[in-house]
Tab-separated table of C-alpha atoms and ligand atoms in Angstrom:
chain	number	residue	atom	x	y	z
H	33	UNK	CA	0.000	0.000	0.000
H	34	UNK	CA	1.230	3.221	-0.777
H	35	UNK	CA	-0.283	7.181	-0.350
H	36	UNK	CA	-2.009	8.217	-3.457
H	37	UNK	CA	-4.097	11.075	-4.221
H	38	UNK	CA	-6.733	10.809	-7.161
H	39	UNK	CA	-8.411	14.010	-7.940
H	40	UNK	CA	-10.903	13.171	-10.866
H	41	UNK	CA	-13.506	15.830	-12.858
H	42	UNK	CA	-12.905	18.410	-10.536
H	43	UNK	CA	-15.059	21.656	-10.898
H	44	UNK	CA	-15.181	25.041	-9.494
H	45	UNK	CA	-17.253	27.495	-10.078
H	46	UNK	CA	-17.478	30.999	-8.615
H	47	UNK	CA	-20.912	31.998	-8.671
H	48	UNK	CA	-20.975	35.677	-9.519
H	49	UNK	CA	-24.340	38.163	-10.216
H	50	UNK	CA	-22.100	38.752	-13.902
H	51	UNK	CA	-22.458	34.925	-14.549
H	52	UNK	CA	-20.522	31.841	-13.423
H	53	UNK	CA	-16.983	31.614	-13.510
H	54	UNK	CA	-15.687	28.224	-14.776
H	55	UNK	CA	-12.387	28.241	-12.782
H	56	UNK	CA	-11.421	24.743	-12.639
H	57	UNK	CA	-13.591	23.062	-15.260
H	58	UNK	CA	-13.082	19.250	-15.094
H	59	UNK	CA	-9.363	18.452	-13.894
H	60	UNK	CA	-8.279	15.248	-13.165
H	61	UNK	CA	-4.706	14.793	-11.248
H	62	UNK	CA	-3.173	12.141	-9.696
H	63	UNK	CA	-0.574	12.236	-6.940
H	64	UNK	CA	1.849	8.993	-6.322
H	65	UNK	CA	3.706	8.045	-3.343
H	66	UNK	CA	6.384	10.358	-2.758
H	67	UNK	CA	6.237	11.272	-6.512
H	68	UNK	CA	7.194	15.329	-7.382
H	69	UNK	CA	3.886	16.571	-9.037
H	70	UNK	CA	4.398	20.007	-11.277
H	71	UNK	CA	1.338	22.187	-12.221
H	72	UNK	CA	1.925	25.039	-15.020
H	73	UNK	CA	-0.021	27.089	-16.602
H	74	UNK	CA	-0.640	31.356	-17.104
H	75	UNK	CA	-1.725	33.626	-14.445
H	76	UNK	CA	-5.560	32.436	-14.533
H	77	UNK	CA	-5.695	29.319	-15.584
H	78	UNK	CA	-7.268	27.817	-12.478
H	79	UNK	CA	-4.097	26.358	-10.678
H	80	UNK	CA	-4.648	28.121	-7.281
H	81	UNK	CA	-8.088	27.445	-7.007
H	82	UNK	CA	-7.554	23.947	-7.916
H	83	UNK	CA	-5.005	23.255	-5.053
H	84	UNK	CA	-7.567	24.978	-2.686
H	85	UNK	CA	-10.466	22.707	-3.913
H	86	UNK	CA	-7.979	20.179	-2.854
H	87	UNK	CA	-8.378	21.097	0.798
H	88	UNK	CA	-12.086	22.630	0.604
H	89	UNK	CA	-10.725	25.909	1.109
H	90	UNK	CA	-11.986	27.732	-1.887
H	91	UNK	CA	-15.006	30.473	-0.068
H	92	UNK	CA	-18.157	31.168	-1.592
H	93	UNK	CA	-19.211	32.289	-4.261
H	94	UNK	CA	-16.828	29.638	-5.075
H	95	UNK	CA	-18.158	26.362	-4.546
H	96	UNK	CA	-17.313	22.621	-5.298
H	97	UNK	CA	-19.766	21.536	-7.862
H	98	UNK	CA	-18.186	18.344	-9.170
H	99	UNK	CA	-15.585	15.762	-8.717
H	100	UNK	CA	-13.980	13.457	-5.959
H	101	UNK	CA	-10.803	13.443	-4.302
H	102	UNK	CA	-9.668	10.013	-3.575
H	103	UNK	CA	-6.978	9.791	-0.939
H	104	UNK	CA	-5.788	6.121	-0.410
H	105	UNK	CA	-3.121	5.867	2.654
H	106	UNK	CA	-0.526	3.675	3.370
H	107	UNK	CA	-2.352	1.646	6.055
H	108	UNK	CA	-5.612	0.776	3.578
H	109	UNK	CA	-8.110	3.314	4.240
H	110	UNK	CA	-9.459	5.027	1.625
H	111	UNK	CA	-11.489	8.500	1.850
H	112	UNK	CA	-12.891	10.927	-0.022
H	113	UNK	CA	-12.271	14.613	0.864
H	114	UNK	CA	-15.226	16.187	-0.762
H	115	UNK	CA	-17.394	13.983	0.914
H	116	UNK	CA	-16.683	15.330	4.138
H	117	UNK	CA	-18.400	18.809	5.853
H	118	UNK	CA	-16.122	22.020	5.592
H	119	UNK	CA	-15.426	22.130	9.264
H	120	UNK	CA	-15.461	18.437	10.274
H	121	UNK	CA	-12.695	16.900	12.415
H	122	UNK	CA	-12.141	14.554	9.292
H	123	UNK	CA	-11.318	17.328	7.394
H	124	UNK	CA	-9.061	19.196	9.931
H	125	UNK	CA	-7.379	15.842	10.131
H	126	UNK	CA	-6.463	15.489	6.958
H	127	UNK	CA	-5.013	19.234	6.784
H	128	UNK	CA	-2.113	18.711	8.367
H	129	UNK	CA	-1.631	14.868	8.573
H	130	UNK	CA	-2.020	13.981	5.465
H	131	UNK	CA	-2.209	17.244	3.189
H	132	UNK	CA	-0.377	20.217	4.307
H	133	UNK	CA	-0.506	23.839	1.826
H	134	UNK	CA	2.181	25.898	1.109
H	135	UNK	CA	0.950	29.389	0.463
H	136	UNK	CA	2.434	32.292	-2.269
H	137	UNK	CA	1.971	34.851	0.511
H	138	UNK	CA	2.821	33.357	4.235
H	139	UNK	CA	1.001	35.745	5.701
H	140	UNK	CA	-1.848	33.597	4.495
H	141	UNK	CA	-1.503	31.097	6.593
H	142	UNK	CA	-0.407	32.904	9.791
H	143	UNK	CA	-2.183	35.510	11.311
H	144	UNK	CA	-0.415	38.551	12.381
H	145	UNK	CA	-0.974	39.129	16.015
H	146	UNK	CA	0.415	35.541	17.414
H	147	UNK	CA	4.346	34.403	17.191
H	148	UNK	CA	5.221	32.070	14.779
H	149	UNK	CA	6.233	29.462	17.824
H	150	UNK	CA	2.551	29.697	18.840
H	151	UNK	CA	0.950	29.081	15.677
H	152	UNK	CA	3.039	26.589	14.232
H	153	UNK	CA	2.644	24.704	17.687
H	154	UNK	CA	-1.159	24.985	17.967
H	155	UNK	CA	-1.086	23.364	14.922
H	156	UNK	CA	1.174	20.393	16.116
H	157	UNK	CA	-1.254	20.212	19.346
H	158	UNK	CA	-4.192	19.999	16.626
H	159	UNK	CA	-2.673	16.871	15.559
H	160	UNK	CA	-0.085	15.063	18.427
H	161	UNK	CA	-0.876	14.456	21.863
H	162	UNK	CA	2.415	16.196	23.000
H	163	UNK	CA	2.976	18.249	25.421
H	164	UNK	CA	3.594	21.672	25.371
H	165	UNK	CA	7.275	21.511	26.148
H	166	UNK	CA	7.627	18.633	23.741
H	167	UNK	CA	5.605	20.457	21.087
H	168	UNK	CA	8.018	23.682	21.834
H	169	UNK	CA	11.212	21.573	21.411
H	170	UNK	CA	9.945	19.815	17.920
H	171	UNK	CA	8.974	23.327	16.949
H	172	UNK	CA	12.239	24.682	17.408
H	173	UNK	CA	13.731	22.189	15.991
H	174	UNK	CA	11.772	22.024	12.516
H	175	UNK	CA	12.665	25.754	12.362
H	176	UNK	CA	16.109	25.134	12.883
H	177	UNK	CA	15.262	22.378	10.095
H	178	UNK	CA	14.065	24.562	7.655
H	179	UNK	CA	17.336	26.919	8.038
H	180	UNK	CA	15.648	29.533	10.403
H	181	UNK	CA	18.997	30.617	12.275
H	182	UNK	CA	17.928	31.419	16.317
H	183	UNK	CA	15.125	29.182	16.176
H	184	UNK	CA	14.733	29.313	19.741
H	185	UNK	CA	14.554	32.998	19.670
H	186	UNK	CA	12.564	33.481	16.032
H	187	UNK	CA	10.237	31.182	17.870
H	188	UNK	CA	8.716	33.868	20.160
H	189	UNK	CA	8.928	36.416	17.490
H	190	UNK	CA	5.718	37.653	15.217
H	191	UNK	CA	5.439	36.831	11.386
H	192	UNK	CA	5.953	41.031	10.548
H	193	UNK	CA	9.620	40.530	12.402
H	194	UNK	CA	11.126	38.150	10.147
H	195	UNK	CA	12.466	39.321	6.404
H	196	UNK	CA	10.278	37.324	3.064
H	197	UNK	CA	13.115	34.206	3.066
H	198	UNK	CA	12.569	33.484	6.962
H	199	UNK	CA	8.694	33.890	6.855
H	200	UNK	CA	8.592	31.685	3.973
H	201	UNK	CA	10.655	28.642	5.650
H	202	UNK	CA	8.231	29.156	9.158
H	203	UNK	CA	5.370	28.268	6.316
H	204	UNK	CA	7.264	25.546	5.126
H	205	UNK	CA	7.884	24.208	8.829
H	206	UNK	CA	4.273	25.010	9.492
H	207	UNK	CA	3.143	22.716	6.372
H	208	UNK	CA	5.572	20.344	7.441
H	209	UNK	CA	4.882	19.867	11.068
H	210	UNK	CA	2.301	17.396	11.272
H	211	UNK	CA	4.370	15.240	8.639
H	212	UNK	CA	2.302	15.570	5.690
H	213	UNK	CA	2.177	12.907	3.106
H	214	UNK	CA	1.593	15.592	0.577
H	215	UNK	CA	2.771	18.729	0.041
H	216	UNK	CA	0.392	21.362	-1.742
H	217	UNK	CA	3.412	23.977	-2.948
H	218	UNK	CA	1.458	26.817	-4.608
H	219	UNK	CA	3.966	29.418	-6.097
H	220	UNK	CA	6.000	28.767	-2.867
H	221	UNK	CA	9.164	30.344	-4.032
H	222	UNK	CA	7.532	33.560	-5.897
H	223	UNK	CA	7.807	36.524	-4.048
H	224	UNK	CA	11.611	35.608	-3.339
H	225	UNK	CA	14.923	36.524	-5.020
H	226	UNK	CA	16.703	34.044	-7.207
H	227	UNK	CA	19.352	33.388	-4.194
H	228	UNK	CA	16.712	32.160	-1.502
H	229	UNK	CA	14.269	30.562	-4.237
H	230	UNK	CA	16.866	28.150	-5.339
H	231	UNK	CA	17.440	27.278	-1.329
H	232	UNK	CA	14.278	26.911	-0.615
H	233	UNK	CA	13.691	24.607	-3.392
H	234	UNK	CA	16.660	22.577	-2.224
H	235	UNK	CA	15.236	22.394	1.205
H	236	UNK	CA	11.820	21.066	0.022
H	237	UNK	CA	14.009	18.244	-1.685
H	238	UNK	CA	16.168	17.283	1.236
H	239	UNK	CA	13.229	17.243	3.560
H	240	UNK	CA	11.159	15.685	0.891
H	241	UNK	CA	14.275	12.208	0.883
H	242	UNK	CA	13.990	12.332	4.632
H	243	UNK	CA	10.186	12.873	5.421
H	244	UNK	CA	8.995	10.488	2.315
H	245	UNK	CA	6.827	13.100	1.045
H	246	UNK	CA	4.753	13.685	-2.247
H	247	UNK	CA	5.329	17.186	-3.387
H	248	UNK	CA	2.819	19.559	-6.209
H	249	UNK	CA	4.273	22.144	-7.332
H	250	UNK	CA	2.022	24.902	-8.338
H	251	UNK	CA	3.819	27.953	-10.655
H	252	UNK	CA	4.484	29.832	-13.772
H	253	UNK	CA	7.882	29.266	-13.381
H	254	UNK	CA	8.992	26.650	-16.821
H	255	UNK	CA	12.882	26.759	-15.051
H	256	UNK	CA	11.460	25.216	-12.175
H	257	UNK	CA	9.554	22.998	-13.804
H	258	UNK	CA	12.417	21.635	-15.668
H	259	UNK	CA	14.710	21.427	-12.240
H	260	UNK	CA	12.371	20.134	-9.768
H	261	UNK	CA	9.405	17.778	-11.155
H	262	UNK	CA	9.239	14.242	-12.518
H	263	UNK	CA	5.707	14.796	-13.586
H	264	UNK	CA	3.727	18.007	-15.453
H	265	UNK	CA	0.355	18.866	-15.791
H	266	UNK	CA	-0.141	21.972	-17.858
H	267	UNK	CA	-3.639	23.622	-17.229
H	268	UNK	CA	-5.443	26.186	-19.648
H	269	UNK	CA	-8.722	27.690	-18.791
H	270	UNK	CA	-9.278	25.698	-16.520
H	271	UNK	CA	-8.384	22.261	-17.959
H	272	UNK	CA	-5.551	20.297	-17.969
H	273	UNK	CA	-4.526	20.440	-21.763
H	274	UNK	CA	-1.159	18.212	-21.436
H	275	UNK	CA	0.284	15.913	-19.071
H	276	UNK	CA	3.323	13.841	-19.161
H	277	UNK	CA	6.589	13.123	-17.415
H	278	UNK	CA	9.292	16.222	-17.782
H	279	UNK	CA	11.738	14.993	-19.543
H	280	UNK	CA	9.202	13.825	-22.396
H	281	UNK	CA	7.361	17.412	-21.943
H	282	UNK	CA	10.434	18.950	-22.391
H	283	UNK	CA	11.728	17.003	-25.860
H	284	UNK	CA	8.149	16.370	-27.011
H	285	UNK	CA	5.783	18.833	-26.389
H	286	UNK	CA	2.543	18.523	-27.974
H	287	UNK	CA	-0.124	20.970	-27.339
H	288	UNK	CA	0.671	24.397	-29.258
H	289	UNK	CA	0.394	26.158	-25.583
H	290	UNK	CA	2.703	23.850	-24.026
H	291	UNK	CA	5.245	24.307	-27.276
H	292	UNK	CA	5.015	28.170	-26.741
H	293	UNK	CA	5.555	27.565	-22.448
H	294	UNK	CA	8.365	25.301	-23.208
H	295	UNK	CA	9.781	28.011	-25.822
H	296	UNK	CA	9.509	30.904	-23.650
H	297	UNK	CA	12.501	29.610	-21.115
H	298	UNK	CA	15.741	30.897	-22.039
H	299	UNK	CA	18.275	28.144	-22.929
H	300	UNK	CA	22.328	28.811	-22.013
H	301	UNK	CA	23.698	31.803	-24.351
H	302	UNK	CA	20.363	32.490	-25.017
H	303	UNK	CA	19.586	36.490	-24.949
H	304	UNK	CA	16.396	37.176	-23.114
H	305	UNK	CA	14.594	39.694	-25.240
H	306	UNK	CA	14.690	36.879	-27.491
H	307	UNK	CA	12.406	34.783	-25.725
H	308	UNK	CA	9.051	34.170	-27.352
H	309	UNK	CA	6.002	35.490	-25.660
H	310	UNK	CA	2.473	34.109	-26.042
H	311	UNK	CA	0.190	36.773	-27.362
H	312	UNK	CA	-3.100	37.460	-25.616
H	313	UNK	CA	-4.193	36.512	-22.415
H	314	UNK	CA	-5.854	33.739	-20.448
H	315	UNK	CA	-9.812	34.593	-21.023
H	316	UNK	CA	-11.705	34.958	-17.927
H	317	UNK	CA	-13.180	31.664	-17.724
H	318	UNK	CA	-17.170	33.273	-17.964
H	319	UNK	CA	-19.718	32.486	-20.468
H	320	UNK	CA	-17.653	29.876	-22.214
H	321	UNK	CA	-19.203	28.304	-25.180
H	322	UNK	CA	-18.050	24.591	-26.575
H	323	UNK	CA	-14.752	24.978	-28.649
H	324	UNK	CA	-11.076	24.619	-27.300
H	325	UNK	CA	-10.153	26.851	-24.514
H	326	UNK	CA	-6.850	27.740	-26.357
H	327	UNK	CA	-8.860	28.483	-30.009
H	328	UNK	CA	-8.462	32.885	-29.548
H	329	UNK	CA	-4.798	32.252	-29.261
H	330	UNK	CA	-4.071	29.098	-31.402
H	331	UNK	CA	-2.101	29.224	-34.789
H	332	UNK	CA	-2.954	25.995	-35.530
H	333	UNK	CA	-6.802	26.417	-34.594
H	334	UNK	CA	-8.746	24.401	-37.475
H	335	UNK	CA	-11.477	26.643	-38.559
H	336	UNK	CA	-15.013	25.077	-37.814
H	337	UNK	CA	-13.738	22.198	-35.945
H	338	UNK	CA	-11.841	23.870	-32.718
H	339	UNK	CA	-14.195	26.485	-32.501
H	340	UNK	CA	-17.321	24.186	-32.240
H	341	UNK	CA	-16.503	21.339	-30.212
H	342	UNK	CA	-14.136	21.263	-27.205
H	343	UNK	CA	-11.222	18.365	-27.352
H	344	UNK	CA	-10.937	15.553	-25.127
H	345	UNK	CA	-7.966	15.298	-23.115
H	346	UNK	CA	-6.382	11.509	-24.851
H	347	UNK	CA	-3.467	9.222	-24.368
H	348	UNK	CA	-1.226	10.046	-27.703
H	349	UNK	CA	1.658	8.171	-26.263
H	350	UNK	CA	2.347	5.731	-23.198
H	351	UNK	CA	1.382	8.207	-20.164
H	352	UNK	CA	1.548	11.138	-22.383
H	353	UNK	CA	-2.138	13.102	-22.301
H	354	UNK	CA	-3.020	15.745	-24.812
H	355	UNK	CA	-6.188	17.707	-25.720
H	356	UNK	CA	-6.029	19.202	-29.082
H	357	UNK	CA	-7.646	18.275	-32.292
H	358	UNK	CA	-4.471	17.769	-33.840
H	359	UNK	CA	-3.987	14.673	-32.435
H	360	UNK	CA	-7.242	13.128	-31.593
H	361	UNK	CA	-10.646	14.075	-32.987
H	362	UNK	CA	-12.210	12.661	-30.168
H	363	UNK	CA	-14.679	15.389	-28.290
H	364	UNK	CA	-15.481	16.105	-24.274
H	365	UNK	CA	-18.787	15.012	-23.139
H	366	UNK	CA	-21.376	17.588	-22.238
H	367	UNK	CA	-22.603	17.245	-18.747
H	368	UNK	CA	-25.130	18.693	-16.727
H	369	UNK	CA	-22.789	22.082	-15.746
H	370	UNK	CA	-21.837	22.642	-19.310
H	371	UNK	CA	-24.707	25.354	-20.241
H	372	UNK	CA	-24.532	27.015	-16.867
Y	11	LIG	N1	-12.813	34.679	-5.376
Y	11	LIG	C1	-12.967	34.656	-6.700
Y	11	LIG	N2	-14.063	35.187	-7.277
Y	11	LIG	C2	-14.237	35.164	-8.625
Y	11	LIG	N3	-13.354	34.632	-9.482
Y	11	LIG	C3	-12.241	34.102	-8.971
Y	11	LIG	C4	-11.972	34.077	-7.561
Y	11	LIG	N4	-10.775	33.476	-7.346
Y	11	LIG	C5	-10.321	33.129	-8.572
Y	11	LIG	N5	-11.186	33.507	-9.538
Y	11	LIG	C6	-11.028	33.313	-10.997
Y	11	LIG	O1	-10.737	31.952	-11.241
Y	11	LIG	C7	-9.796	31.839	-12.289
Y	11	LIG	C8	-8.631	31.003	-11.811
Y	11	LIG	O2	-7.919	31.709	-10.809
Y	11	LIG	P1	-6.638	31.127	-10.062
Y	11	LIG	O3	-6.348	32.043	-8.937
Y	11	LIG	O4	-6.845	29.715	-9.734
Y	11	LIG	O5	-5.525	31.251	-11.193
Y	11	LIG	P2	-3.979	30.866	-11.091
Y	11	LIG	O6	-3.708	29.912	-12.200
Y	11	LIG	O7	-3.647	30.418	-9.723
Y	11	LIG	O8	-3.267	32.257	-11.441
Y	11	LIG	P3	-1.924	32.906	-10.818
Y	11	LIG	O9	-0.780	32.293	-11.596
Y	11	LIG	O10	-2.079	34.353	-11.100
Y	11	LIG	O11	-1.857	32.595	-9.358
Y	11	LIG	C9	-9.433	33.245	-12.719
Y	11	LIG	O12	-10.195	33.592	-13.854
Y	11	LIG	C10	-9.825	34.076	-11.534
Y	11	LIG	O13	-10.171	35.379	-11.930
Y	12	LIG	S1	-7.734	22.040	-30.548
Y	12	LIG	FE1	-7.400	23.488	-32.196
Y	12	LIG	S2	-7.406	25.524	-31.201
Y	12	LIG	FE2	-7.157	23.982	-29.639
Y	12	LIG	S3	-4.985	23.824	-29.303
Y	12	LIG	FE3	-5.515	22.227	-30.760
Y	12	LIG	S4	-5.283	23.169	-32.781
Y	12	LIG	FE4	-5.272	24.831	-31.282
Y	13	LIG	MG1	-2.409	31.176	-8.240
């Protein structure tokens, strides 16, 4: 037996008085045992609210209107998260123990008028039966874990009094403090400079060997992509419109939006103005009618074919998915939240 996360036809919608937006719009993902999950796409695309969906955290208007996410654990048991209440103790059970989220912006996750030692250890208390001195000593030492230098001292400090780097690595020790299985990363590394990112990222990997973790990494980031991940999904609209393992995404990309991602990271020697950009911009996923997501930015788009039915995502290859009429002419079923 082995941990395993299987998120299948996942939808949410945000129901707005302008008309529903289609923000994650049938995604399915799956998430081995301590395999290094990579999810790419635009700014808009869905990724962020498809990690929260993960962990019911997306607020209305948004809601959950399709989908299950199957987690199977080591020991057997076998749950699905969105068939459990919001606020139920099987919910805050599995944040933390077995899916823990790593946040763009830390001050997210901690709130601004308690130390980070308090929060971090409320959140062990949540889940251990420690006591507090034992829940203060594994707290210090997960921030001294996650390169926090003073840990004793940063311990009893608030989140405003430590620089970007150091708040980031108390969310990482937060996430990381019950001993997730699974990792939700979401842009983890963003708001840092190149120096720290590239630390950080080798931290997640050193504590992902010891702590036999499964790791998704949500960005926009291609170089990351390329450095970190053994498996990609690229989302569009909304959709997952490629997925495959890196290396084969990298040497063989198929979808003309993954071909333009892939071409827009700058290769050794290579000057950056030179760097292709992808015209347009991800439509706001409102009002969508039945062609390909990627049709008003396409220049491959077959007239009167991608612009009246919507691809199916198929298997062109061994393990390598694709949704474009250029490979498959095989079309998505409608469903019942397709005219909405
Ligand atoms: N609270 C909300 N209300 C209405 N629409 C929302 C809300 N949150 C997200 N959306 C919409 O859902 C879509 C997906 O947003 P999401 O934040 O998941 O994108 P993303 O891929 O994470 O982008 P980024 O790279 O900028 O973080 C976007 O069109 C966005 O405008
Ligand atoms: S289905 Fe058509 S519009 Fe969509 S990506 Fe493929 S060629 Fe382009
Ligand atoms: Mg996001």
């Amino acid at each position: 037996m082995t941990n395993r996360l299987e998120i299948k036809n996942l939808k949410s919608f945000f129901f707005l008085d302008e008309g529903v937006v289609k923000a994650v719009n049938g995604v399915d993902i799956t998430v081995g045992d301590q395999e290094t999950i990579g999810v790419i796409g635009e700014s808009g695309c869905g990724k962020s609210v498809m990690a929260q969906s993960i962990l019911r955290l997306v607020q209305p208007p948004g809601e959950i209107v399709k989908g299950t996410a199957v987690l199977k654990r080591k020991d057997g048991t076998e749950v699905d998260i969105f068939s459990f209440e919001p606020n139920s103790a099987d919910l805050r059970s599995i944040r933390g123990n077995d899916i823990a989220m790593v946040f763009q912006e830390p001050m997210t996750a901690f709130s601004p008028v308690y130390t980070i030692g308090h929060q971090i250890s409320e959140m062990v208390a949540l889940h251990t039966s420690l006591s507090r001195n034992e829940i203060r000593e594994h707290v210090i030492r997960l921030l001294n874990r996650v390169g926090i230098s003073n840990p004793a001292q940063r311990f009893d400090e608030y989140p405003h009094q430590l620089s970007g780097g150091m708040r980031q690595r108390a969310m990482i020790a937060l996430a990381l403090s019950c001993n997730p299985k699974i990792v939700l990363a979401d842009e983890p590394t963003t708001a840092l400079d190149v120096t720290i990112q590239a630390q950080i990222l080798d931290l997640m990997k050193e504590l992902q060997r010891e702590e036999d973790m499964s790791i998704v990494y949500i960005t926009h980031n291609m170089a990351v992509i390329a450095e970190t991940v053994d498996r990609v999904y690229v989302m569009y609209l909304g959709q997952v419109v490629e997925s495959t393992t890196t290396e084969e995404l990298f040497a063989n990309p198929l979808h003309p939006y993954t071909q333009r991602l892939v071409r827009s990271i700058p290769r050794p020697g290579q000057r950056v103005d030179k760097l292709e950009v992808i015209s347009g911009t991800v439509p706001i996923p409102m009002d969508l009618s039945p062609q390909c997501g990627f049709f008003s930015r396409c220049p491959e788009a077959i007239a009167g074919q991608c612009n009246k039915m919507m691809p199916a995502l198929t298997e062109k290859e061994e393990g390598h998915f694709v949704r474009c009429f250029l490979y498959s002419q095989e079309t998505e079923q409608d469903d019942e939240w397709t005219n909405i």
